[in-house]
Short mmCIF file of C-alpha atoms in Angstrom, two decimals:
data_model
loop_
_atom_site.label_atom_id
_atom_site.label_comp_id
_atom_site.label_asym_id
_atom_site.label_seq_id
_atom_site.Cartn_x
_atom_site.Cartn_y
_atom_site.Cartn_z
CA MET A 1 -7.91 7.00 -9.16
CA PRO A 2 -8.23 9.85 -6.68
CA GLU A 3 -10.08 12.96 -7.82
CA LEU A 4 -9.45 16.59 -6.95
CA TRP A 5 -12.82 17.02 -5.23
CA LYS A 6 -11.85 14.39 -2.64
CA LEU A 7 -9.07 16.64 -1.42
CA VAL A 8 -11.52 19.54 -1.24
CA LEU A 9 -13.72 17.52 1.12
CA ASN A 10 -10.78 16.84 3.43
CA ASN A 11 -11.28 20.08 5.34
CA GLU A 12 -9.99 18.80 8.66
CA PHE A 13 -6.38 19.63 7.80
CA TRP A 14 -6.97 22.80 5.76
CA GLU A 15 -6.48 26.29 7.19
CA ASN A 16 -7.79 29.16 5.09
CA GLY A 17 -7.35 27.12 1.93
CA HIS A 18 -3.79 26.02 2.76
CA LEU A 19 -2.31 22.65 3.70
CA ILE A 20 1.23 21.60 4.60
CA THR A 21 1.93 17.87 4.48
CA ASP A 22 4.77 15.41 4.04
CA ALA A 23 4.25 13.27 0.97
CA VAL A 24 5.63 10.70 -1.45
CA LEU A 25 5.04 11.34 -5.14
CA LEU A 26 3.58 8.21 -6.72
CA LYS A 27 3.03 9.57 -10.19
CA SER A 28 3.81 12.74 -12.13
CA VAL A 29 2.30 13.41 -15.55
CA PRO A 30 2.42 16.41 -17.93
CA ASN A 31 -0.66 18.60 -17.89
CA SER A 32 -0.25 21.07 -20.75
CA ASP A 33 3.12 22.38 -21.94
CA TYR A 34 3.91 23.98 -18.61
CA ASN A 35 2.21 22.16 -15.74
CA ARG A 36 2.35 18.73 -14.13
CA LEU A 37 -0.36 16.76 -12.35
CA LEU A 38 0.97 15.03 -9.24
CA TYR A 39 -0.43 11.96 -7.52
CA PHE A 40 0.88 11.89 -3.98
CA LEU A 41 0.51 9.83 -0.81
CA SER A 42 0.23 11.78 2.44
CA PRO A 43 -0.13 10.59 6.05
CA LEU A 44 -2.82 13.26 6.48
CA VAL A 45 -5.04 12.97 3.40
CA GLY A 46 -4.04 9.66 1.79
CA ILE A 47 -3.69 9.51 -1.99
CA GLU A 48 -4.66 12.77 -3.68
CA THR A 49 -3.81 14.92 -6.70
CA CYS A 50 -2.56 18.46 -7.16
CA PHE A 51 -1.10 20.68 -9.87
CA ALA A 52 2.49 21.91 -9.98
CA PHE A 53 2.08 24.97 -12.16
CA GLY A 54 5.09 25.66 -14.39
CA ALA A 55 6.87 22.44 -13.38
CA GLN A 56 7.39 21.44 -17.02
CA LYS A 57 9.77 24.35 -17.46
CA ILE A 58 13.43 23.39 -17.01
CA LYS A 59 14.15 26.50 -14.95
CA SER A 60 11.16 25.96 -12.67
CA ARG A 61 11.96 25.41 -9.00
CA PHE A 62 9.44 22.55 -9.11
CA CYS A 63 11.05 20.74 -12.06
CA SER A 64 13.41 18.43 -10.14
CA ALA A 65 11.10 18.16 -7.13
CA THR A 66 8.13 16.73 -9.05
CA GLN A 67 9.71 13.50 -10.28
CA PRO A 68 8.04 10.22 -9.25
CA PHE A 69 9.14 8.57 -5.98
CA THR A 70 10.42 11.84 -4.51
CA MET A 71 9.81 12.30 -0.77
CA LEU A 72 9.13 15.89 0.20
CA ARG A 73 7.01 18.39 2.08
CA LEU A 74 4.23 19.96 0.02
CA PHE A 75 2.77 23.40 0.60
CA LEU A 76 -0.65 23.37 -1.05
CA ARG A 77 -3.23 26.03 -1.80
CA ARG A 78 -6.85 25.46 -2.78
CA ASP A 79 -8.35 27.97 -5.20
CA LYS A 80 -11.59 29.33 -3.75
CA LYS A 81 -13.29 29.69 -7.13
CA THR A 82 -12.25 26.53 -8.97
CA GLY A 83 -11.46 24.22 -6.05
CA LEU A 84 -8.23 23.20 -7.81
CA ILE A 85 -5.22 22.40 -5.66
CA GLY A 86 -1.84 23.89 -6.53
CA VAL A 87 1.66 23.52 -5.11
CA THR A 88 2.98 26.82 -3.78
CA ASP A 89 6.24 25.53 -2.35
CA VAL A 90 8.24 22.38 -1.59
CA ALA A 91 10.82 21.50 1.08
CA ASN A 92 12.79 18.57 2.53
CA ILE A 93 13.24 17.04 -0.92
CA VAL A 94 14.76 13.54 -0.95
CA ALA A 95 14.96 11.54 -4.18
CA PRO A 96 16.15 7.91 -4.26
CA LYS A 97 19.61 7.60 -5.81
CA ALA A 98 18.91 4.11 -7.17
CA VAL A 99 16.47 5.37 -9.82
CA ARG A 100 19.29 7.37 -11.45
CA ILE A 101 21.64 4.42 -11.79
CA ASP A 102 19.50 1.29 -12.02
CA LEU A 103 16.45 0.91 -14.27
CA ARG A 104 15.28 -1.98 -12.10
CA ALA A 105 14.68 0.47 -9.27
CA VAL A 106 12.36 2.48 -11.51
CA TYR A 107 10.38 -0.65 -12.43
CA GLN A 108 10.19 -1.67 -8.79
CA LEU A 109 9.01 1.66 -7.40
CA SER A 110 6.53 1.95 -10.27
CA PHE A 111 5.15 -1.42 -9.20
CA TYR A 112 4.63 -0.14 -5.65
CA SER A 113 2.94 3.00 -6.95
CA GLN A 114 0.55 1.08 -9.18
CA ILE A 115 -0.56 -1.09 -6.27
CA LEU A 116 -1.08 1.86 -3.93
CA LEU A 117 -2.96 3.85 -6.56
CA HIS A 118 -5.40 0.94 -6.77
CA THR A 119 -5.72 0.47 -3.01
CA PRO A 120 -8.87 1.72 -1.24
CA MET A 121 -7.72 3.41 1.97
CA GLU A 122 -9.49 4.38 5.15
CA PRO A 123 -8.29 7.57 6.91
CA SER A 124 -6.97 5.46 9.78
CA ASP A 125 -4.66 3.69 7.30
CA TYR A 126 -3.17 6.75 5.55
CA LYS A 127 -0.14 6.93 7.82
CA LYS A 128 0.51 3.17 7.55
CA TYR A 129 0.57 3.23 3.75
CA TYR A 130 2.64 6.42 3.71
CA TYR A 131 5.36 4.85 5.84
CA LEU A 132 5.17 1.61 3.86
CA MET A 133 6.09 3.54 0.71
CA LYS A 134 8.57 5.85 2.44
CA TYR A 135 10.50 3.01 4.07
CA SER A 136 10.44 0.95 0.86
CA ILE A 137 12.06 3.87 -0.99
CA GLU A 138 14.67 4.31 1.75
CA LEU A 139 15.58 0.61 1.64
CA ILE A 140 16.17 0.63 -2.10
CA ASP A 141 19.27 2.80 -1.63
CA MET A 142 20.84 0.39 0.90
CA GLU A 143 23.09 -2.62 0.32
CA ASN A 144 21.11 -5.37 -1.44
CA GLY A 145 18.45 -2.67 -1.65
CA LEU A 146 16.36 -3.98 -4.54
CA GLU A 147 15.72 -7.29 -2.80
CA LYS A 148 15.26 -5.75 0.66
CA SER A 149 12.86 -3.10 -0.57
CA LEU A 150 10.70 -5.50 -2.55
CA MET A 151 10.51 -8.08 0.23
CA PHE A 152 9.68 -5.37 2.75
CA PHE A 153 6.97 -3.79 0.60
CA LEU A 154 5.20 -7.04 -0.29
CA SER A 155 5.49 -8.54 3.21
CA LYS A 156 4.21 -5.44 5.00
CA LEU A 157 1.47 -4.91 2.42
CA ALA A 158 0.22 -8.42 3.21
CA VAL A 159 0.42 -7.64 6.94
CA LEU A 160 -1.66 -4.47 6.45
CA HIS A 161 -4.34 -6.71 4.94
CA GLY A 162 -4.19 -9.20 7.82
CA GLN A 163 -2.05 -11.80 6.05
CA ALA A 164 1.10 -12.05 8.19
CA MET A 165 3.72 -14.45 6.79
CA GLN A 166 4.36 -17.80 8.49
CA ALA A 167 6.54 -19.50 5.91
CA SER A 168 8.43 -21.60 8.49
CA TYR A 169 5.32 -23.33 9.81
CA CYS A 170 3.27 -26.03 8.16
CA ARG A 171 -0.36 -24.95 8.16
CA GLU A 172 -1.47 -28.49 8.99
CA CYS A 173 0.95 -29.63 11.70
CA GLY A 174 2.84 -26.49 12.68
CA ASN A 175 6.10 -28.39 12.21
CA VAL A 176 9.19 -26.34 11.44
CA LYS A 177 12.20 -28.57 12.21
CA ARG A 178 11.56 -31.94 10.60
CA TYR A 179 12.63 -30.92 7.09
CA ASN A 180 15.04 -28.41 5.57
CA GLU A 181 12.48 -27.11 3.13
CA MET A 182 8.94 -25.83 3.00
CA PHE A 183 6.37 -25.62 0.21
CA TYR A 184 3.97 -22.85 -0.72
CA SER A 185 0.77 -23.95 -2.44
CA ALA A 186 -0.88 -21.23 -4.51
CA GLY A 187 -4.06 -23.29 -4.73
CA ALA A 188 -4.31 -23.77 -0.97
CA TRP A 189 -2.85 -20.30 -0.26
CA GLY A 190 -0.53 -21.54 2.48
CA PHE A 191 2.78 -23.14 3.51
CA PHE A 192 3.16 -26.88 4.11
CA CYS A 193 5.82 -29.44 4.99
CA GLN A 194 6.31 -32.26 2.50
CA ASP A 195 4.11 -34.60 4.57
CA HIS A 196 1.09 -32.34 4.19
CA LEU A 197 1.59 -30.83 0.76
CA CYS A 198 -1.58 -31.44 -1.21
CA GLY A 199 -1.23 -32.11 -4.94
CA ALA A 200 2.16 -30.94 -6.18
CA ASP A 201 1.47 -28.90 -9.32
CA SER A 202 2.72 -25.80 -11.11
CA GLY A 203 1.29 -23.70 -8.31
CA VAL A 204 3.73 -25.08 -5.73
CA PHE A 205 7.01 -23.34 -4.84
CA LYS A 206 9.74 -24.95 -2.74
CA ILE A 207 11.85 -22.81 -0.41
CA ASP A 208 14.57 -23.90 2.00
CA ALA A 209 14.24 -23.40 5.73
CA GLU A 210 16.63 -20.43 5.82
CA ASP A 211 14.66 -18.51 3.21
CA ALA A 212 11.43 -19.33 5.03
CA ALA A 213 12.90 -17.84 8.21
CA VAL A 214 13.98 -14.71 6.33
CA MET A 215 10.46 -14.32 4.91
CA ASP A 216 9.02 -14.57 8.41
CA PHE A 217 11.49 -11.94 9.62
CA TYR A 218 10.34 -9.49 6.94
CA SER A 219 6.77 -10.09 7.99
CA ALA A 220 7.29 -9.66 11.75
CA ALA A 221 10.22 -7.25 12.20
CA LYS A 222 10.09 -3.47 12.24
CA PHE A 223 11.74 -1.25 9.64
CA THR A 224 14.72 -0.39 11.85
CA ALA A 225 15.56 -4.07 12.39
CA ILE A 226 15.12 -4.93 8.71
CA SER A 227 17.26 -2.01 7.54
CA ALA A 228 20.08 -2.99 9.91
CA ALA A 229 20.02 -6.74 9.28
CA PRO A 230 22.26 -8.27 6.55
CA LEU A 231 19.36 -10.08 4.91
CA LYS A 232 19.89 -12.02 1.69
CA LEU A 233 17.71 -14.80 0.32
CA ARG A 234 19.23 -17.88 -1.28
CA SER A 235 16.46 -18.04 -3.87
CA PRO A 236 14.86 -14.59 -4.00
CA VAL A 237 12.89 -15.34 -7.16
CA TYR A 238 10.76 -17.98 -5.43
CA ALA A 239 10.19 -15.86 -2.33
CA ILE A 240 9.12 -12.88 -4.44
CA ARG A 241 6.81 -14.99 -6.61
CA ILE A 242 5.17 -16.37 -3.49
CA LEU A 243 4.60 -12.89 -2.07
CA ILE A 244 3.25 -11.58 -5.36
CA ASP A 245 0.81 -14.49 -5.47
CA ILE A 246 -0.34 -13.72 -1.90
CA VAL A 247 -0.77 -10.01 -2.66
CA ASN A 248 -2.58 -10.78 -5.90
CA LYS A 249 -5.05 -12.95 -4.00
CA ILE A 250 -5.57 -10.14 -1.46
CA TYR A 251 -6.39 -7.83 -4.38
CA SER A 252 -8.74 -10.41 -5.94
CA GLY A 253 -6.46 -11.10 -8.90
CA SER A 254 -6.28 -7.46 -10.00
CA ILE A 255 -2.46 -7.17 -9.88
CA LYS A 256 -1.50 -7.00 -13.55
CA ARG A 257 1.49 -9.01 -14.72
CA GLU A 258 2.81 -6.04 -16.68
CA TRP A 259 3.33 -4.24 -13.36
CA TYR A 260 5.88 -6.78 -12.14
CA GLU A 261 7.10 -8.71 -15.19
CA ASN A 262 10.45 -6.88 -15.06
CA LEU A 263 10.99 -7.80 -11.41
CA VAL A 264 10.99 -11.61 -11.44
#
């Protein structure tokens, strides 16, 4: 988890103890009867924490703006004596509508937040992870948003770690047209045609050629193309389980089942 002192060391973007940054709130927890501790993701300083003093009060101007998954601009001030970071103002507040009407959206965005909170980030990657989360939140409010958002988040997360999807291509022969289905092997961590599938077991998932092509599109296309395309998987459960397995391997098996058990 990020600590307050890490933000203090990020002096490059601070001017006289003040910082203005766009952010996505990943987590918001009570801190006393009046205040909230915010975990946010910023393209400037990555994942950091700050206090929203008085945000627990219903009449506080920060009350509605400090809910998880809100996208906003934060005006921050660092106390010279204590080094603590406080929110002095907020602007450009955008909260996803889906979380107010569909509990699945809350589970899904919480899943993204948990992964990002456990992701070591280099400064050069801050902006990439910020837009990954921002675009995933924007997609969830679109048509077929739950599926689109989850596929986008998992596919692009894998890409950020150098694991671009090639579900339409057999890893052994590169064939894509001979059969109407492909197989993902969790043990071999790859996609195969039926001629080269090694040891069919419980770790093998079958997907048809159309779904494999859709998975490849999520991996390769930009956000604007994905948001505009009428994408819908025939068997989303299998595609999502495959992506979760890939991401879990990237994170050395540290993705907890409780984070995603309500998704698939």
